[in-house]
Amino acid sequence: MKKLLMFLTVGLFVFAMAGCTNSQSVSESNSKGEQEVSENKDSGEDSDKVNTDESKKAILVVSFGTSYNDSREKTIGAVENKITEAFPDYEVRRAFTSGMIINKLKDRDGLEIDNVEQAMQKLYDEGFGKVVVQPTHIMNGYEYDEMKEAVKPFEAKFSSLSYGTPLLNDDKDYEEAIKAVMSEIPETEDKDSAVVFMGHGTDHPANSAYAKLNDKLKEMGYDNVFVGTVESTPDFDDVLEEVNNSGAKKVVLYPFMIVAGDHANNDMAGDEEDSWKTMFKKEGYETIPVIKGLGEYEGIRNLFVEHTRAALEG
Amino acid sequence: MNFKCKILFLIFLVLLSFSGCGKLDESVSQSNNAKIQFIDDDGKEISLEKPAQRIISMYSAHTENIYYLGAGDKLIGGYNCIYPPEAAFLDEYDYKGDPEQVIAAQPDLLLIRPFIRQKAPDYIKTIENAGIPVVSLYPSSFDEFDEYINKLALLTATEQNAKKLLDDFHNEINTIKELTSKQQDKKNVFFESTDINIRTVTPDSMAGLAIETAGGINLAKDAKPIDQGSTIAPFGEEKILENADKIDVYISQRGSMNSGGDLISISQRPGFDTIKAVKEGKVFVINEKIISSPSFRYVKGVREAARFLYPDLMDNIDEYKNDNIATRRDFAIMAVKYKHIPIFIPSSSSYYSTEHKGHTFGLFEDIDWNDKDFDYIETAVENGYVSWDKGEGGKEYFNADKNVSRDELAQWLFVMGDFKNVDVNIPIDDLEKSSHKRIVQILVDNHIFELNNGCFEPERYVTNNEIIKALSCLDVH
């Protein structure tokens, strides 16, 4: 009997331990923070309370995130700073949507960056009554959807909560974004050069933004400027065909991403055989990659400020 | 089943059981001789009856070393292992996951390091309670490397291999040391381990010792560890900029545990453009796995550091000054050495689960990771400097002995260099025969290739001397 009891105890212990580690891994992988939110609810706070003090104002700038520390401050950081300068009455906060990047920065560099739920919860707990959520995403893709999904439970908790639009939302945005970027790209003057933008690409219907951008460029007279994506369409082969048809002899590559991170450094400008730089060279083009995220363009930062302004005034 | 068959089957069964018995006796008698006893690095007394046959290794250095020792076939699982390439295909076990997965796999040895026991004590305890031997190893300094390898060898019955590997390992390190110690012009080195607050490594860490072996003078030779027992040491931007004109070579370590910057990000930091190494393009990124990890691959890290410091000495290609028809293997070695580019090491643990448009590192059917030229071949291919072939079922072949044609050389050279379109358009009579017309035209216009009676002769094979001559054009362009 004693033995049986011991066996049971050990068994229960092992089971409990296994259980512990299991739940630990869930909470770690659950970077979306649903757990944190529900924990706060359980802690006895009045979750039905609505923050009405609109003199306490905040702008939450939501980005995908990047593990490139240097680039992050030049791009996401620069957009945040520009918004801070433009709206001095507002507290400007940062959140990332990529759980993978949040975890990586925490594990590798000890940096704590909030996800959207955590940031919203903090704003709520601190009594902010007016909140503008401004994404730095390119378009209304999955990241944007997920951001909205994460903010949704908080919508009724602030007397004023509004969303800014991503970079490319309506027709005017395309035109403005093209003007902002092209004014800082000297190579368009050279008729032997093709300028190629590398976007990310997605299987979300919003991917059509890239084709639209490509068309808009031509409409605005930029015949030798082309747009492709790493992960979707138009792909490298589509862009190559356009470049071949253009008669250009030289290709200048720019990322069409807020941050010049992993994709810009490796997929676009890397020395690997499958980078766009190498693939264009293999086709006989003199190829020059420029590592400059969209967040580094003054005009693009101003556009985000305008989108924020529209949200907080709207 | 008829009677005859039944009899035959019975005889077969009896034979089978006898042969099994024989094996059993043998292994028992072996085990009596091979009793393994030592204290592991968690201070635990290890006592095993026989070498392990089913190992799960939760530390990439253990995994690598076991493959080097020739006992890779004893591994049944790993954690975040991507070297050698076959290790990437081991079943994955994560100490942040469910210990029952390990228990269910029935390993006869779980290899960890003290860090894992600290991070996941309950996970390890659960596995120990299930009767699975757990051995924790980690050499805290380079001096303990041999002892660590010998313990791994004991556990895998590979003592003979260990002796030879360790001899070769130390011989190669000593050879590099001897070569670089003769250099008069000593290089000053700064080693960045993380870009946050710009930290370096302690001088007695593996990376610190690698700089010394490579013949460098470590700018942070007095750096003290950030925490007791750590190899990371604070340094800071201010001290770097104070020494800006002294830093000849800037090495940055990257990987899952370290986030040093790269050439672009380092040169874009405020004030960093005044650093001598940045001005001269002497910023190199090294993968943490070959410079800070206790594995036989460390020798590659030391060699890389020596190449960064003394490229001409380490990357000499005089042995190729001959008129032999060149092979792809020859070209790969010459190209990597001539360009002094760092060897390619995949760093992300998801490297093999990600689809690669080009070649996947280490997956050539005809080039083994133990091939003496493995790094040169992989690096040349990964940089697009040399072609490779795809066979049936998408299998990848390097075809190292294939000769190199002028047409191929033209394309590879163009990828390696920065040739400009000079718009001369010298007539080339046989340009149609080339698969890379645009490239051939540019290179002929730039006088990189001479024509023979107006012909480029794209199919003609080139000699090693011709390759060296062509590579020397990269300096001008």
Coordinates of N, CA and C in Angstrom, one line a residue, chain A residues 13-14 17-18 21-22 25 28 68-70 74 108-109 111 244 248-249 265 271-274 278 281-286 291, chain B residues 96-97 99 122 126 195 259 264-265 268-269 357-359 381-384 388 411 414-415 417-421 423 438-439 442:
Chain A
F13 N 3.4 13.9 -9.2 CA 4.4 14.9 -9.3 C 4.9 15.1 -10.7
V14 N 5.2 14.0 -11.3 CA 5.7 14.0 -12.7 C 4.6 14.6 -13.6
M17 N 4.5 18.3 -13.0 CA 5.7 19.0 -13.6 C 5.5 19.1 -15.1
A18 N 5.0 18.0 -15.7 CA 4.8 18.0 -17.1 C 3.8 19.1 -17.5
T21 N 5.4 22.7 -17.3 CA 6.2 23.1 -18.4 C 5.4 23.3 -19.6
N22 N 4.3 22.5 -19.7 CA 3.4 22.7 -20.9 C 2.8 24.1 -20.9
S25 N 5.2 26.8 -21.8 CA 5.5 27.0 -23.2 C 4.4 27.7 -23.9
E28 N 4.6 31.4 -23.2 CA 5.8 32.0 -23.9 C 5.5 32.2 -25.3
Y68 N 16.8 44.3 -36.2 CA 18.0 45.1 -36.6 C 18.0 46.4 -35.7
N69 N 18.8 46.3 -34.7 CA 18.7 47.4 -33.7 C 19.1 48.8 -34.3
D70 N 20.1 48.8 -35.2 CA 20.6 50.1 -35.7 C 19.5 50.7 -36.6
K74 N 16.4 54.2 -36.9 CA 16.5 55.2 -38.0 C 15.1 55.2 -38.7
R108 N 17.5 38.0 -26.7 CA 18.9 38.3 -27.2 C 19.4 39.6 -26.6
D109 N 18.6 40.6 -26.5 CA 19.1 41.9 -26.1 C 18.5 42.4 -24.8
L111 N 15.6 43.6 -24.4 CA 14.7 44.7 -24.7 C 13.3 44.3 -24.5
N244 N 14.1 44.0 -68.5 CA 14.6 43.6 -69.8 C 14.0 44.4 -70.9
A248 N 17.1 49.2 -70.0 CA 18.1 49.7 -69.0 C 19.3 48.9 -69.0
K249 N 20.4 49.5 -68.6 CA 21.7 48.8 -68.5 C 22.1 48.6 -67.1
N265 N 18.6 43.6 -46.4 CA 20.0 43.3 -46.3 C 20.3 41.9 -46.9
D271 N 24.8 39.0 -50.6 CA 25.7 38.5 -51.6 C 25.3 37.0 -52.0
E272 N 24.2 36.5 -51.4 CA 23.8 35.2 -51.7 C 23.4 35.0 -53.2
E273 N 23.5 33.8 -53.7 CA 23.2 33.6 -55.1 C 21.7 33.9 -55.4
D274 N 20.8 33.8 -54.4 CA 19.4 34.1 -54.7 C 18.9 35.5 -54.3
T278 N 22.3 39.7 -56.8 CA 23.1 38.6 -57.6 C 22.3 38.2 -58.8
K281 N 22.6 40.7 -61.5 CA 24.0 40.6 -62.0 C 24.2 39.5 -62.9
K282 N 23.6 38.3 -62.5 CA 23.7 37.1 -63.4 C 23.1 37.4 -64.8
E283 N 22.2 38.3 -64.8 CA 21.5 38.6 -66.1 C 22.3 39.7 -66.9
G284 N 23.4 40.2 -66.3 CA 24.3 41.1 -67.0 C 24.0 42.6 -66.7
Y285 N 23.3 42.8 -65.5 CA 23.1 44.2 -65.2 C 24.0 44.7 -64.1
E286 N 24.6 45.8 -64.3 CA 25.4 46.5 -63.3 C 24.3 46.8 -62.2
I291 N 20.5 50.5 -49.2 CA 19.8 50.0 -48.0 C 19.2 51.3 -47.3
Chain B
K96 N 12.0 23.8 -23.5 CA 10.9 24.6 -23.1 C 9.5 23.9 -23.4
G97 N 9.6 22.7 -23.9 CA 8.4 21.9 -24.3 C 8.1 20.9 -23.2
P99 N 8.6 17.3 -21.4 CA 9.6 16.3 -21.2 C 9.1 14.9 -21.6
D122 N 12.9 21.6 -13.9 CA 11.8 20.6 -13.7 C 11.8 19.7 -14.9
T126 N 12.2 15.7 -14.5 CA 11.2 14.7 -15.0 C 11.9 13.6 -15.8
D195 N 25.4 44.8 -30.2 CA 25.4 46.2 -30.6 C 24.7 47.1 -29.5
S259 N 24.2 40.0 -31.1 CA 23.7 40.8 -32.2 C 24.6 41.9 -32.5
I264 N 27.2 47.7 -42.9 CA 26.4 48.8 -43.2 C 25.9 49.5 -41.9
S265 N 25.3 48.7 -41.0 CA 24.8 49.3 -39.8 C 25.9 49.9 -38.9
Q268 N 27.0 53.2 -40.4 CA 26.0 54.3 -40.3 C 25.8 54.8 -38.9
R269 N 26.4 54.2 -37.9 CA 26.3 54.7 -36.5 C 27.0 56.1 -36.4
K357 N 15.6 29.5 -52.8 CA 15.5 29.5 -54.3 C 16.7 28.9 -54.9
G358 N 17.9 29.2 -54.4 CA 19.1 28.6 -54.9 C 19.5 27.3 -54.2
H359 N 20.8 27.1 -54.1 CA 21.3 26.0 -53.4 C 21.1 26.0 -51.9
V381 N 29.5 29.0 -54.0 CA 28.2 28.7 -54.6 C 27.1 29.7 -53.9
E382 N 27.2 29.8 -52.6 CA 26.2 30.7 -51.9 C 26.3 32.1 -52.4
N383 N 27.5 32.5 -52.9 CA 27.7 33.9 -53.4 C 27.4 34.0 -54.9
G384 N 27.0 32.9 -55.5 CA 26.7 33.0 -56.9 C 28.0 33.1 -57.8
W388 N 26.2 25.3 -60.3 CA 26.1 23.9 -59.8 C 24.9 23.4 -60.6
Q411 N 30.4 34.8 -66.8 CA 29.3 35.1 -65.9 C 29.7 35.2 -64.4
F414 N 31.5 38.3 -63.7 CA 30.6 39.5 -63.6 C 29.9 39.6 -62.3
V415 N 29.5 38.5 -61.8 CA 28.8 38.4 -60.5 C 29.8 38.9 -59.4
G417 N 32.4 40.9 -59.6 CA 32.9 42.3 -59.7 C 31.9 43.3 -59.9
D418 N 32.3 44.6 -60.1 CA 31.4 45.7 -60.4 C 31.8 46.3 -61.7
F419 N 31.5 45.6 -62.8 CA 31.8 46.0 -64.1 C 30.8 47.0 -64.7
K420 N 31.3 48.0 -65.3 CA 30.4 49.0 -65.8 C 30.2 48.8 -67.3
N421 N 29.0 49.3 -67.7 CA 28.7 49.2 -69.2 C 29.4 50.4 -69.9
D423 N 29.7 50.8 -73.2 CA 29.0 51.1 -74.5 C 30.0 51.2 -75.7
R438 N 24.9 39.5 -72.9 CA 25.1 40.9 -72.3 C 26.4 41.0 -71.5
I439 N 26.6 39.9 -70.7 CA 27.8 39.9 -69.9 C 29.1 39.8 -70.7
I442 N 29.9 43.1 -72.3 CA 30.5 44.1 -71.3 C 31.9 43.8 -71.0

